[in-house]
CSV table of C-alpha atoms in Angstrom, one decimal:
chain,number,residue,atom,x,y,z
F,717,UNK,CA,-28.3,5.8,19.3
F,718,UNK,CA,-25.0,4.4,18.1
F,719,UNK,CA,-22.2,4.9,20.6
F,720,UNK,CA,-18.9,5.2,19.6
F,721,UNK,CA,-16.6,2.1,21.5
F,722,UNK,CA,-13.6,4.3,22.9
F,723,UNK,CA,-11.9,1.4,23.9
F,724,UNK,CA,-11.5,0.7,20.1
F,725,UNK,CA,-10.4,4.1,19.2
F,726,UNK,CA,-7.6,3.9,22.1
F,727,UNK,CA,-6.5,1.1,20.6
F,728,UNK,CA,-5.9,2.3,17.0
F,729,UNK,CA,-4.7,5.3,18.4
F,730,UNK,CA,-1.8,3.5,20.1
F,731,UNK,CA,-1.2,1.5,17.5
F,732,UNK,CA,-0.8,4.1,15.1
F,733,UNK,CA,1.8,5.9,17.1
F,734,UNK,CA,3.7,2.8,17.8
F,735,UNK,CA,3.6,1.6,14.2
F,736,UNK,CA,4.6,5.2,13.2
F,737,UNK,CA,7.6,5.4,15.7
F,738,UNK,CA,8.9,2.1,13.7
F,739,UNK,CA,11.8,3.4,11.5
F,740,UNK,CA,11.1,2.7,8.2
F,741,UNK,CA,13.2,0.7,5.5
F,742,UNK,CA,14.1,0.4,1.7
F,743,UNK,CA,12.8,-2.2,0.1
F,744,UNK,CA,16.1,-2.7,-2.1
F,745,UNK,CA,14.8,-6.0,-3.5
F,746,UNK,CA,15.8,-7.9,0.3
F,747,UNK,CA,13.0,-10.2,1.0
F,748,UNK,CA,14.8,-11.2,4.0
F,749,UNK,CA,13.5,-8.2,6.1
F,750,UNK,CA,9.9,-8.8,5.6
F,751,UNK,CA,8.0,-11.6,7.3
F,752,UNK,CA,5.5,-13.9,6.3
F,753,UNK,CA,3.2,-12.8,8.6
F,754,UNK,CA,-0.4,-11.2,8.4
F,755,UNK,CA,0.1,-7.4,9.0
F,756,UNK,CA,-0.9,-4.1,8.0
F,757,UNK,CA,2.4,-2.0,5.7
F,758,UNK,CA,3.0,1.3,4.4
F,759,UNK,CA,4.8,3.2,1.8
F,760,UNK,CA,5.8,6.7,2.4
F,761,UNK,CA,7.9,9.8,0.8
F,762,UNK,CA,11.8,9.7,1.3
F,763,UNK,CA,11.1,12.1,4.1
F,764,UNK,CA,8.7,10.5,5.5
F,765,UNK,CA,6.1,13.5,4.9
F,766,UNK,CA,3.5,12.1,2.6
F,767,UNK,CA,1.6,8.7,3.0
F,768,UNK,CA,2.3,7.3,0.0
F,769,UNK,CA,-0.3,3.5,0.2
F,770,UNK,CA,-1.5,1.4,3.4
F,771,UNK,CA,-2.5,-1.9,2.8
F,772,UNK,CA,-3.1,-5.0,4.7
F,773,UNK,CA,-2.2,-8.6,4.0
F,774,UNK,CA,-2.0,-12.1,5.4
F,775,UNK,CA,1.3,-12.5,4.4
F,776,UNK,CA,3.3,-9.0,4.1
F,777,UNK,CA,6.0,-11.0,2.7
F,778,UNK,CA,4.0,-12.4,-0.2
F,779,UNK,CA,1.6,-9.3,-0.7
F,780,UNK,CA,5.0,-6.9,-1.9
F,781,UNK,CA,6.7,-9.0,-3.9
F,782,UNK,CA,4.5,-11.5,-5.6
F,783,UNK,CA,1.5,-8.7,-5.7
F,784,UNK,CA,3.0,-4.9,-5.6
F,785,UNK,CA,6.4,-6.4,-7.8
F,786,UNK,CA,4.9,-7.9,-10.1
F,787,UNK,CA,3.2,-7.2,-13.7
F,788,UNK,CA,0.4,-9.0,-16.2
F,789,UNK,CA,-0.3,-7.5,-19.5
F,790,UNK,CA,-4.3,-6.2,-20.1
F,791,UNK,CA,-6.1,-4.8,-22.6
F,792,UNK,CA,-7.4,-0.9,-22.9
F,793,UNK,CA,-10.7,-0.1,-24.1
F,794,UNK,CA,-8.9,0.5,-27.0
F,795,UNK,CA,-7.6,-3.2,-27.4
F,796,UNK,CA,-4.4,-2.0,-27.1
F,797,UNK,CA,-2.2,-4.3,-24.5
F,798,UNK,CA,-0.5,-2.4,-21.4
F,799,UNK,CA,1.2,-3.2,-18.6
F,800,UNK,CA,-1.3,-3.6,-15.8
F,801,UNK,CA,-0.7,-5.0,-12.7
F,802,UNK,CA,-3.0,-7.0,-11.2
F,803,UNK,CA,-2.3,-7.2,-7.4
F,804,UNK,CA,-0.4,-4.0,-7.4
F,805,UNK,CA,-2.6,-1.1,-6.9
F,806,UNK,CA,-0.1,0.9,-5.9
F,807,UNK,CA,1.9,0.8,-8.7
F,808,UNK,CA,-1.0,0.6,-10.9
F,809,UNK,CA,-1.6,4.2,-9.0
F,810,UNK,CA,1.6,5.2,-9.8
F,811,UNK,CA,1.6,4.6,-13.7
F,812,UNK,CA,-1.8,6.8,-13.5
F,813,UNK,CA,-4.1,3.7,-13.9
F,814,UNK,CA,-7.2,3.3,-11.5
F,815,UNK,CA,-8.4,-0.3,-10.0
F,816,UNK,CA,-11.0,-0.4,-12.7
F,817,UNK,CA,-7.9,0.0,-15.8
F,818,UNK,CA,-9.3,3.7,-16.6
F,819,UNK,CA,-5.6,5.6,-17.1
F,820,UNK,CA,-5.2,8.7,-15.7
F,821,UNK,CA,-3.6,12.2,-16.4
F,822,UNK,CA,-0.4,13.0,-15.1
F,823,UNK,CA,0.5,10.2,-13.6
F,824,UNK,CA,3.9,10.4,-10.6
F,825,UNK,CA,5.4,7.4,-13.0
F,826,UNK,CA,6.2,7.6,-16.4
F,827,UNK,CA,7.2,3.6,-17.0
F,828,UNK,CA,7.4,0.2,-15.2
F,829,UNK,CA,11.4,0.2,-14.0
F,830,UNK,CA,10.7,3.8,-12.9
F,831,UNK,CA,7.7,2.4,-10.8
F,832,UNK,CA,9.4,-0.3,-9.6
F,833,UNK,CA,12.9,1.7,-8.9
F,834,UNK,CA,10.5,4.2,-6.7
F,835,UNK,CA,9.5,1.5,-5.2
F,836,UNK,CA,12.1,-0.6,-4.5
F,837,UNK,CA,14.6,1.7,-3.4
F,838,UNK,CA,13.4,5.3,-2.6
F,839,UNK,CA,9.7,4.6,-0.6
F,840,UNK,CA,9.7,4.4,2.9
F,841,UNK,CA,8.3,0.8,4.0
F,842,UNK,CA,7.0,-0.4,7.3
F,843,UNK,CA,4.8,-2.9,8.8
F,844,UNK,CA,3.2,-4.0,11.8
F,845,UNK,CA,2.2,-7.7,12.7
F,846,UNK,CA,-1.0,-8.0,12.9
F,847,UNK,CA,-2.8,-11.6,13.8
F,848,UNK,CA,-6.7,-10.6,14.4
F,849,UNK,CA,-8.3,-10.1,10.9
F,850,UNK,CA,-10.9,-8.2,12.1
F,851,UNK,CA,-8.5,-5.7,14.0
F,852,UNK,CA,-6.1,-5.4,10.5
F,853,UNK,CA,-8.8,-4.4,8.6
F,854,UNK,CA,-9.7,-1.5,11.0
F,855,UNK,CA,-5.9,-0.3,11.3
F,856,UNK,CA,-5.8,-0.5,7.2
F,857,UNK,CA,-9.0,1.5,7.2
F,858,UNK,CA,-8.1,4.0,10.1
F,859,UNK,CA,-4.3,4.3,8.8
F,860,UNK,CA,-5.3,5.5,5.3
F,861,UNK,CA,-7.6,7.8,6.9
F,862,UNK,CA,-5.4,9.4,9.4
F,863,UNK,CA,-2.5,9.8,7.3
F,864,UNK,CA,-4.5,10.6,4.3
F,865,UNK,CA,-3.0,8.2,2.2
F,866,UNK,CA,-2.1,9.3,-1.4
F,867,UNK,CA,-2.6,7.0,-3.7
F,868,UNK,CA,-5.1,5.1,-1.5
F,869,UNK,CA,-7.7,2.4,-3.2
F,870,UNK,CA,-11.4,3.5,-3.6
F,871,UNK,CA,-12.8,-0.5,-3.1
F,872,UNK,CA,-16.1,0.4,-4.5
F,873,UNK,CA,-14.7,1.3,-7.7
């Protein structure tokens, strides 16, 4: 029988709280703030309410602005080019496309600079330094499921 480690699960625990008593930050387009460090980061609501994205990264720094701030162009099943944006699965999220390019209904954005503006300046952003790969990938994992993350990324899609 597999037994749960609890030494893990104190650990995450703790982490969470700390990483949650962090106050966040806007964006506003300052990379200064962020560090190019490996790390697990968030996004959440104005008032902090709703999760919003967790990811992970080896450089936080790098992962926001040359991956969730940028944009490509990609085809539709339709042929019809779209914005799409490649390492940004939050925004992606956000403009009602999935990780596999299928657009959604309703999406939260309506177009790019209102994606980025939400971004930018009205999410909450914080992060957590984070050296042990192993250990980011559980506090990704665990974070998202804790908080219930909404516009988290099914990776079997």
């Amino acid at each position: 029988m597999i037994v749960r480690d609890s030494t893990w699960q104190k650990k995450l625990d703790d982490e969470v709280k700390k990483f949650l008593a962090k106050p966040p930050i806007k964006l506003n387009g300052n990379k200064k703030t962020i560090p190019e460090a490996p790390g697990v980061y968030m996004f959440s609501s104005e008032d902090d309410s709703d999760c919003y994205y967790v990811g992970k990264a080896r450089d936080i720094k790098g992962r926001i602005f040359n991956g969730h701030l940028t944009r490509s162009k990609r085809k539709t099943k339709d042929g019809i080019i779209r914005d799409y944006y490649y390492k940004a699965p939050l925004k992606n999220s956000l403009l009602g496309w999935s990780n596999v390019g299928i657009s959604e209904e309703n999406p939260e954005c309506s177009n790019e600079d209102e994606a980025h503006n939400l971004l930018l300046n009205k999410l909450n952003f914080r992060w957590i330094e984070i050296d042990n790969s192993r250990f980011r990938g559980m506090f990704e994992y665990y974070l998202t499921s804790v908080l219930n993350a909404k516009h988290s990324i099914d990776k079997d899609e």
